[in-house]
PDB file of C-alpha atoms in Angstrom:
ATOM      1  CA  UNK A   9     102.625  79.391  81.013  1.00  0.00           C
ATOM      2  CA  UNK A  10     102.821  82.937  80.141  1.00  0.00           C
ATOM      3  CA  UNK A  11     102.578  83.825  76.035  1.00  0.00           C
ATOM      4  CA  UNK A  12     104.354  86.997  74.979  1.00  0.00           C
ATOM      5  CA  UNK A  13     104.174  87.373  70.988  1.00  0.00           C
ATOM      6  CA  UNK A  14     105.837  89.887  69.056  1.00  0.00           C
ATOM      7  CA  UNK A  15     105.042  91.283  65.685  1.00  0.00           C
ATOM      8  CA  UNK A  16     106.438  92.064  63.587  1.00  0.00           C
ATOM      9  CA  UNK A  17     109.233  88.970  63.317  1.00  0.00           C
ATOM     10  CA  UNK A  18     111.259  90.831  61.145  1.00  0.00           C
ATOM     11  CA  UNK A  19     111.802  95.110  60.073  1.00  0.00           C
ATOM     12  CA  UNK A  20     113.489  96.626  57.292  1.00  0.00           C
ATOM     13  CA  UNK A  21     113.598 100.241  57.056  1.00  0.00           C
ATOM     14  CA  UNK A  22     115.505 102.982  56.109  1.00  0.00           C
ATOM     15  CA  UNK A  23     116.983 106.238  58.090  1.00  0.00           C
ATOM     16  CA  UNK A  24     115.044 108.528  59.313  1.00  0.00           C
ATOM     17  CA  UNK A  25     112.045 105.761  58.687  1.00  0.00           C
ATOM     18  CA  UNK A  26     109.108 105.385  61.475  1.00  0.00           C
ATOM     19  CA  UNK A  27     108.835 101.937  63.291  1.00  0.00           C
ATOM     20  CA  UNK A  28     106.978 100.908  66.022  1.00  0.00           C
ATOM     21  CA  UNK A  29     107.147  97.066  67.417  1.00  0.00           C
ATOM     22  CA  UNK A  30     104.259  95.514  69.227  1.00  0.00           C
ATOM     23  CA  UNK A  31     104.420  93.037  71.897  1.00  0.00           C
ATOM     24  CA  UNK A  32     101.213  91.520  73.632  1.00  0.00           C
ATOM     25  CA  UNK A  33     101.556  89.562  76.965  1.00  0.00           C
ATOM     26  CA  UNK A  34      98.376  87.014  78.263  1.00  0.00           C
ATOM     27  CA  UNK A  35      98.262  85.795  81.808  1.00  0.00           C
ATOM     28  CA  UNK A  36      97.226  89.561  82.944  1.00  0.00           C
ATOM     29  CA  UNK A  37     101.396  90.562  84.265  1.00  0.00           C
ATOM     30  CA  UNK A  38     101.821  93.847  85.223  1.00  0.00           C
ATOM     31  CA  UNK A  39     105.317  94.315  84.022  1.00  0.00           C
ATOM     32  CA  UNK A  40     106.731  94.077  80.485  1.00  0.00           C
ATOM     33  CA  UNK A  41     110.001  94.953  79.268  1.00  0.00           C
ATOM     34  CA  UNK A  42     111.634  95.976  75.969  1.00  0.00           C
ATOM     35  CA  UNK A  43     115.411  94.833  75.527  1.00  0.00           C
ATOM     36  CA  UNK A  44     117.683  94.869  72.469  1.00  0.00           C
ATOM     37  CA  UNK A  45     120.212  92.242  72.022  1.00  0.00           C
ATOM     38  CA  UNK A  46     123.339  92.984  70.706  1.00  0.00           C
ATOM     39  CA  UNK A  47     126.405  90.845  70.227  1.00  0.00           C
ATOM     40  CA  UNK A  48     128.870  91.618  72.528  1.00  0.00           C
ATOM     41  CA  UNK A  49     126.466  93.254  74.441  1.00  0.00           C
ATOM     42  CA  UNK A  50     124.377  90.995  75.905  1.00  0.00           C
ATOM     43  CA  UNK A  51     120.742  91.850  76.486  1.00  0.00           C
ATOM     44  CA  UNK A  52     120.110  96.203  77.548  1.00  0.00           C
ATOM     45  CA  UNK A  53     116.377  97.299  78.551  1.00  0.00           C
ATOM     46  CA  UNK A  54     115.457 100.343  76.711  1.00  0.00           C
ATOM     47  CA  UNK A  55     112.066 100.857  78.406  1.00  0.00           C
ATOM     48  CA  UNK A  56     109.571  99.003  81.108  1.00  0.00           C
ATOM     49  CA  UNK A  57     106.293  99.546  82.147  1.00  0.00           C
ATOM     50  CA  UNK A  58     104.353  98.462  85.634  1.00  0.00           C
ATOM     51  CA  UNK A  59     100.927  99.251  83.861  1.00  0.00           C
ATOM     52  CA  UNK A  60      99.088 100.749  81.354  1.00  0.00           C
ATOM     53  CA  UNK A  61     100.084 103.983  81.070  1.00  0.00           C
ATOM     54  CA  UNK A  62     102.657 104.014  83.278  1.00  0.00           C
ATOM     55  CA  UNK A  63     106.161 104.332  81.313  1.00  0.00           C
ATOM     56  CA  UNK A  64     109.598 104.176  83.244  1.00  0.00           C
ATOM     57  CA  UNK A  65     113.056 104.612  81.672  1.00  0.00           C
ATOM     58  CA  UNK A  66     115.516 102.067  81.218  1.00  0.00           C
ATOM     59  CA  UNK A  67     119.790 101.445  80.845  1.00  0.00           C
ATOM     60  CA  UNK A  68     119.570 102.616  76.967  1.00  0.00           C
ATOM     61  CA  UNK A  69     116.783 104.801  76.295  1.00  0.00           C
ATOM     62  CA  UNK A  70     117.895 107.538  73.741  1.00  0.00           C
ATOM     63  CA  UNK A  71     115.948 107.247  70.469  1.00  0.00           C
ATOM     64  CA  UNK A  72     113.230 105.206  71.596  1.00  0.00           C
ATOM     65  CA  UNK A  73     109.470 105.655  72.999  1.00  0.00           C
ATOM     66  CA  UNK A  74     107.581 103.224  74.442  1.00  0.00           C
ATOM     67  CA  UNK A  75     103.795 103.583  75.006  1.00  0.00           C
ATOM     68  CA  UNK A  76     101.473 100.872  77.346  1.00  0.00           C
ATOM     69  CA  UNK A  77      97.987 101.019  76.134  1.00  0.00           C
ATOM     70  CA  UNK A  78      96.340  98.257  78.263  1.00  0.00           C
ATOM     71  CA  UNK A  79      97.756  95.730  80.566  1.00  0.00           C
ATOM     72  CA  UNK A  80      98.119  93.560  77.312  1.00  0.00           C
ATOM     73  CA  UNK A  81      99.666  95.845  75.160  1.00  0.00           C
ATOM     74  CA  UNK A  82     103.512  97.694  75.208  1.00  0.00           C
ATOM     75  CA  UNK A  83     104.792  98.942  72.302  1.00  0.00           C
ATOM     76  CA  UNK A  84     108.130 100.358  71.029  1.00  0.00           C
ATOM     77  CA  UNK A  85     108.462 103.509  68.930  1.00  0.00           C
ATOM     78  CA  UNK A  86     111.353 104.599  66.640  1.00  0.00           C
ATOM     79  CA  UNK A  87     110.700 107.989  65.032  1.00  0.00           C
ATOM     80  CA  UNK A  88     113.778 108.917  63.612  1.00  0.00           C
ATOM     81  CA  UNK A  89     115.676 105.616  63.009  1.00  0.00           C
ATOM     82  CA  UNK A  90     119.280 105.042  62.948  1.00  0.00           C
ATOM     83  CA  UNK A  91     121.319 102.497  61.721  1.00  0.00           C
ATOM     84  CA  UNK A  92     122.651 102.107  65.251  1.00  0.00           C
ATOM     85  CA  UNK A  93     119.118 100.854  65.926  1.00  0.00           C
ATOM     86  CA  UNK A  94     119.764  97.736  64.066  1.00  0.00           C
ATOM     87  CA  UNK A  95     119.190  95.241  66.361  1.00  0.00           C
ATOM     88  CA  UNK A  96     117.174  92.199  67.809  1.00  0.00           C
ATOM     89  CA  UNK A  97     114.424  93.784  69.943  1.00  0.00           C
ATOM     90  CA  UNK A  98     112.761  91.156  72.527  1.00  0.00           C
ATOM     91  CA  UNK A  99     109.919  91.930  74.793  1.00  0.00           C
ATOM     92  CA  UNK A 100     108.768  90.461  78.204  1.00  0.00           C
ATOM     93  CA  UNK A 101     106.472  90.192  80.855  1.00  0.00           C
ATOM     94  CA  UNK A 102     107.159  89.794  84.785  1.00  0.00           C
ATOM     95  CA  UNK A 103     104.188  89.269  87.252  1.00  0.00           C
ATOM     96  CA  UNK A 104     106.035  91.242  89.594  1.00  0.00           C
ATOM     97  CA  UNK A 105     108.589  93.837  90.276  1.00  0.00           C
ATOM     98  CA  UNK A 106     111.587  92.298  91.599  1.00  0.00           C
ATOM     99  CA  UNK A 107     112.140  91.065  88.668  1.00  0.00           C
ATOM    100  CA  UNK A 108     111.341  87.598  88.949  1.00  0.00           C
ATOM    101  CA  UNK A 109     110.883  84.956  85.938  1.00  0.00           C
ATOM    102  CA  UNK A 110     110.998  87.016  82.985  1.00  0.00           C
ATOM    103  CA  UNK A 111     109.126  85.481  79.802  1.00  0.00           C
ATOM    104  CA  UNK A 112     110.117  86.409  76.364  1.00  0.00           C
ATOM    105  CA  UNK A 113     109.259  87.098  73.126  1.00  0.00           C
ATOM    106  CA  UNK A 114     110.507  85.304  69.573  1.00  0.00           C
ATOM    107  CA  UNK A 115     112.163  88.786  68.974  1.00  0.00           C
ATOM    108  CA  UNK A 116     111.685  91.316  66.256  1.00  0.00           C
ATOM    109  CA  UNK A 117     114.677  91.653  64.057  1.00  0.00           C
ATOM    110  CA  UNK A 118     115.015  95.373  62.957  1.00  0.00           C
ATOM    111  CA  UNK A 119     117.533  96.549  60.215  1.00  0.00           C
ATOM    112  CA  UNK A 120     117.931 100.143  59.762  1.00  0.00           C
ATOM    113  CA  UNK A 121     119.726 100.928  56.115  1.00  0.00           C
TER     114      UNK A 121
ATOM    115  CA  UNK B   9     128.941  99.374  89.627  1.00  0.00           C
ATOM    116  CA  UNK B  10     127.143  95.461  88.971  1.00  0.00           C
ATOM    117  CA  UNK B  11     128.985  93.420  86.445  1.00  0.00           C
ATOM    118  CA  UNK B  12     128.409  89.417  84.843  1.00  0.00           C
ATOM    119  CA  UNK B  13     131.672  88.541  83.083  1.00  0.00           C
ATOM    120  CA  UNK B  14     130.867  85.282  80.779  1.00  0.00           C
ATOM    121  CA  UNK B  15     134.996  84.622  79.754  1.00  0.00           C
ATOM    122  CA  UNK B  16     133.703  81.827  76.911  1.00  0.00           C
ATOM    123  CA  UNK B  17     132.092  83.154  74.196  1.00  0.00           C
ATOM    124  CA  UNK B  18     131.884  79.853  72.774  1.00  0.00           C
ATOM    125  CA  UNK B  19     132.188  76.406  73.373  1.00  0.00           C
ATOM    126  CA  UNK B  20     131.913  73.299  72.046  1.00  0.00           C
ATOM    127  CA  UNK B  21     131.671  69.640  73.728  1.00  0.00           C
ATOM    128  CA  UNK B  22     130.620  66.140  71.969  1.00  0.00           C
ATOM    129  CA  UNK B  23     126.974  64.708  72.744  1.00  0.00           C
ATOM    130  CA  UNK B  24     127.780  62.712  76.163  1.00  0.00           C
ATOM    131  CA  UNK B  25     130.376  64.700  77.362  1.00  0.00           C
ATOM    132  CA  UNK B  26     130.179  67.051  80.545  1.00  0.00           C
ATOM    133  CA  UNK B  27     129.801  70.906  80.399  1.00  0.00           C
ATOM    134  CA  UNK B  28     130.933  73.483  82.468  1.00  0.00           C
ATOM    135  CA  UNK B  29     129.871  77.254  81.437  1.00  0.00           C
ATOM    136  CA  UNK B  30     131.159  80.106  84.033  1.00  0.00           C
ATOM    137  CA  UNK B  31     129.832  82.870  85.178  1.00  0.00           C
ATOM    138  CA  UNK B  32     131.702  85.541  87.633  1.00  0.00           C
ATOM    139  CA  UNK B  33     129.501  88.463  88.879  1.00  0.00           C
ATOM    140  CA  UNK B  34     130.768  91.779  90.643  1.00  0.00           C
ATOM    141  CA  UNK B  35     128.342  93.271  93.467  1.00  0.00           C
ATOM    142  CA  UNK B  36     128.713  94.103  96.576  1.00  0.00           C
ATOM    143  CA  UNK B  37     125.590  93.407  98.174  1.00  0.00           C
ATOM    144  CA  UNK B  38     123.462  90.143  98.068  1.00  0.00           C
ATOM    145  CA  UNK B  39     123.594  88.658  94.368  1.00  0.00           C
ATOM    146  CA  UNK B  40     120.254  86.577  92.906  1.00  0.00           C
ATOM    147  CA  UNK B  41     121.222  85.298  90.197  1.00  0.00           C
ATOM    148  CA  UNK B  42     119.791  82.928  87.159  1.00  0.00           C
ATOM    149  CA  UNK B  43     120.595  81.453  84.068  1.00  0.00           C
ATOM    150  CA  UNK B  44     118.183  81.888  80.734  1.00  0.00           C
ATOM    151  CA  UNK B  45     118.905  79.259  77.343  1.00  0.00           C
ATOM    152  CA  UNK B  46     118.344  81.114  74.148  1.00  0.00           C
ATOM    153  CA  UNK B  47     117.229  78.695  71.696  1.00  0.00           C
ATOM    154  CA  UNK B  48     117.687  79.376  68.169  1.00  0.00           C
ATOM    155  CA  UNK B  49     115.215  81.776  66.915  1.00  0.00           C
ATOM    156  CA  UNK B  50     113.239  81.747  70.243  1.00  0.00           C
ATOM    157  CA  UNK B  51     113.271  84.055  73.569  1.00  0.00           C
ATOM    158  CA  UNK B  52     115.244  83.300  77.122  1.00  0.00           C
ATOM    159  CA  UNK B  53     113.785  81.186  78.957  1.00  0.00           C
ATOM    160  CA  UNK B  54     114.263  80.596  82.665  1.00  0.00           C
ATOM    161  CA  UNK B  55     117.271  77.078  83.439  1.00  0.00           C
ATOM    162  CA  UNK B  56     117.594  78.107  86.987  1.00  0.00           C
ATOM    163  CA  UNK B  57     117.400  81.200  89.683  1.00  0.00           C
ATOM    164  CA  UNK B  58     119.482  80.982  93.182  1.00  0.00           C
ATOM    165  CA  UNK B  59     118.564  83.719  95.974  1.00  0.00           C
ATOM    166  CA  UNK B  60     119.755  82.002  98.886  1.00  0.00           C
ATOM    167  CA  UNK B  61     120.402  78.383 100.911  1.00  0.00           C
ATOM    168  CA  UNK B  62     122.198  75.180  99.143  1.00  0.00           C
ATOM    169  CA  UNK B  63     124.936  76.841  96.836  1.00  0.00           C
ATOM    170  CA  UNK B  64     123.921  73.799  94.349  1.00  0.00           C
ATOM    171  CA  UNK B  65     120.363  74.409  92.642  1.00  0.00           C
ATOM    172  CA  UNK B  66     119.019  72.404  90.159  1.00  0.00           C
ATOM    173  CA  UNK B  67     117.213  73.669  86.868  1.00  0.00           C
ATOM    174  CA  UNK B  68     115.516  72.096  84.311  1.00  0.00           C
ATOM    175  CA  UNK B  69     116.520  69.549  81.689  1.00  0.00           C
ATOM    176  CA  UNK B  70     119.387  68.663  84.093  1.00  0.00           C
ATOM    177  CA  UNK B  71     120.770  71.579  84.303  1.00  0.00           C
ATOM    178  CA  UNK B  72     122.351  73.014  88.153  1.00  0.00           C
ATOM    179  CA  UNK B  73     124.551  75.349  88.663  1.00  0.00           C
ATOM    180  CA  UNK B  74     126.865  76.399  92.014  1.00  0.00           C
ATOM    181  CA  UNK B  75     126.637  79.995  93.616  1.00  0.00           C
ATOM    182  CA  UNK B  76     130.257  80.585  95.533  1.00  0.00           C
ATOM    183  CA  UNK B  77     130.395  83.791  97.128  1.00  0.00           C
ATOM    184  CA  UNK B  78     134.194  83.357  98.105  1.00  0.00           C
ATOM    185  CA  UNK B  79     134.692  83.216  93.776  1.00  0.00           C
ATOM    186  CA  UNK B  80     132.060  85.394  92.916  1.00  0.00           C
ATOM    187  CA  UNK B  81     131.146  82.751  90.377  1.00  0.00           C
ATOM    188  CA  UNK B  82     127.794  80.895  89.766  1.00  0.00           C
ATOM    189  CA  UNK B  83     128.891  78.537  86.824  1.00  0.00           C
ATOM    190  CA  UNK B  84     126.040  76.404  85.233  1.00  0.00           C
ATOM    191  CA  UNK B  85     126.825  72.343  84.226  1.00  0.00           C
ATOM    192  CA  UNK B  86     125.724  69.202  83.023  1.00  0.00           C
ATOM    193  CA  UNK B  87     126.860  65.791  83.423  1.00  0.00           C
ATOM    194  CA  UNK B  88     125.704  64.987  80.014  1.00  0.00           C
ATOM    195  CA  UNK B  89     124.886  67.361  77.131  1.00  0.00           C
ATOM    196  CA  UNK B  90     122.619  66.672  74.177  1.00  0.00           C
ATOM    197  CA  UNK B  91     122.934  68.160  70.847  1.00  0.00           C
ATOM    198  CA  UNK B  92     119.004  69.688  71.744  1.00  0.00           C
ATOM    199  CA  UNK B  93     120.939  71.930  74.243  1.00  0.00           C
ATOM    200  CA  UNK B  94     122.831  73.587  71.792  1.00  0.00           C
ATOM    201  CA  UNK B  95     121.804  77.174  72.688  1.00  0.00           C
ATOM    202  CA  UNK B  96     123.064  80.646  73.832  1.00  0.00           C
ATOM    203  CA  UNK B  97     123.238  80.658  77.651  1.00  0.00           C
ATOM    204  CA  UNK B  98     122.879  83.947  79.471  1.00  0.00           C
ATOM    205  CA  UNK B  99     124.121  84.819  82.711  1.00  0.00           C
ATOM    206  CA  UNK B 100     121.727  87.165  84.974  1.00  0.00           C
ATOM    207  CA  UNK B 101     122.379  89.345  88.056  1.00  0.00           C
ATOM    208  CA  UNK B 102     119.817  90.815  90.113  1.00  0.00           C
ATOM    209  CA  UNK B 103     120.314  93.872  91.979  1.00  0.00           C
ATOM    210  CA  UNK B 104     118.793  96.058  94.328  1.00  0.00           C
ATOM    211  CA  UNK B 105     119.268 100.022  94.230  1.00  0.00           C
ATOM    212  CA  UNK B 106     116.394 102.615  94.143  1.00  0.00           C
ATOM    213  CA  UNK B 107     114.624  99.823  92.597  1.00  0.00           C
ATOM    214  CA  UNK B 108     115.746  96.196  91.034  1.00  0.00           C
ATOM    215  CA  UNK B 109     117.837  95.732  87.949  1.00  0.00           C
ATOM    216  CA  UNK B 110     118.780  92.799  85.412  1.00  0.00           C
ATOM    217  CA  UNK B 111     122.271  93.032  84.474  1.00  0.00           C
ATOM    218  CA  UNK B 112     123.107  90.462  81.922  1.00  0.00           C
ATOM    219  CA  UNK B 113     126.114  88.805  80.933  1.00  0.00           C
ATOM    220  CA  UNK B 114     127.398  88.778  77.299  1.00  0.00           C
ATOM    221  CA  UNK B 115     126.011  84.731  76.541  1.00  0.00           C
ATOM    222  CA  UNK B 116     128.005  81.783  75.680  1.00  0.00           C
ATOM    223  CA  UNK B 117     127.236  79.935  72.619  1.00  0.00           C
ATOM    224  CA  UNK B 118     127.226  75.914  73.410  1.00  0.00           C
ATOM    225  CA  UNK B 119     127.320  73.800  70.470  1.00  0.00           C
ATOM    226  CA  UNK B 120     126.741  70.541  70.937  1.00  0.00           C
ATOM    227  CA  UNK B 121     128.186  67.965  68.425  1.00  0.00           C
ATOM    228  CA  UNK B 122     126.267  65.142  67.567  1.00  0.00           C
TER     229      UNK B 122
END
């Protein structure tokens, strides 16, 4: 079964602060996913990648980067945080592009003051 | 536009007892759909996907769920629930436009009492 492990578990920073969440997939998938979860809300991707370097947009993008250094590796970048960025980030991994079994992350819960 | 409407936001049923959650989807074309279980302080994880064939699919922990296109519904149950399945239950829509998209629904919390 495919691993996906996020670090950190839990972000407090403050606005205007610099983040950046890491998420490492094994089992060699080519696509990996960032969502935030928000109640209400359901999940929303922000960005998704089908290799390394190759970054595509997703449904909420604005305020967030996203960089894929290896096939392993995807990771999420705040630069200017928000409070409206508070939220419970989960990464994932598919082995293919229609979207088939997605497998998740623990989460990274981030709290922008 | 794609939509997954999830009415319940909660519910709550005694160990033993049935469950019913629903799901209604809006999309004009040909719907795949699955349900992911959120367990507390964990990821989704995959219960069940339908694409096409027997309306009735079965997932896992005995978990199935019904795809009617006449409804526009694909509503997950149980015949008996277990206070383990106490979880957030997310309803998932798969699309196909310039590409493929996840639309998910909002969750229902199930809380099992013991």
């Amino acid at each position: 079964e495919a691993a996906v492990t996020q670090s950190p578990r839990n972000k407090v920073t403050v606005t205007g602060g610099n983040v950046t969440l890491s998420c490492r997939q094994t089992n060699s998938h080519n696509y990996m996913y960032w969502y935030r979860q928000d109640t209400g809300h359901g999940l929303r991707l922000i960005h998704y990648s089908y290799g390394a370097g190759n970054l595509q947009i997703g449904d909420v993008p604005d305020g967030y980067k996203a960089t894929r250094t290896t096939q392993e590796d995807f990771f999420l970048l705040l630069e200017l945080a928000s409070p409206s960025q508070t939220s419970l980030y989960f990464c994932a991994s598919s082995d293919m592009g229609g979207a088939e079994t997605l497998y998740f992350g623990s989460g990274t819960r981030l709290t922008v003051l | 536009a794609q939509s997954v409407t999830q009415p319940d936001a909660r519910v709550t049923v005694s160990e033993g007892a049935s469950l019913q959650l629903r799901c209604k989807y809006s999309y004009s074309g040909t719907p795949y759909l699955f349900w992911y279980v959120q367990y507390p302080r964990q990821g989704l994880q995959l219960l069940l996907k339908y694409y096409s064939g027997d309306p009735v699919v079965q997932g896992v922990n005995g978990f199935e769920a019904e795809f009617s296109k006449s409804n526009s519904s694909f509503h997950l149950r149980k015949a008996s629930v277990h206070w383990s399945d106490s979880a957030v239950y997310f309803c998932v829509l798969r699309t196909v436009n310039m590409g493929y998209k996840l639309t998910f629904g909002t969750g229902t919390s199930l809380l099992v009492d013991p």
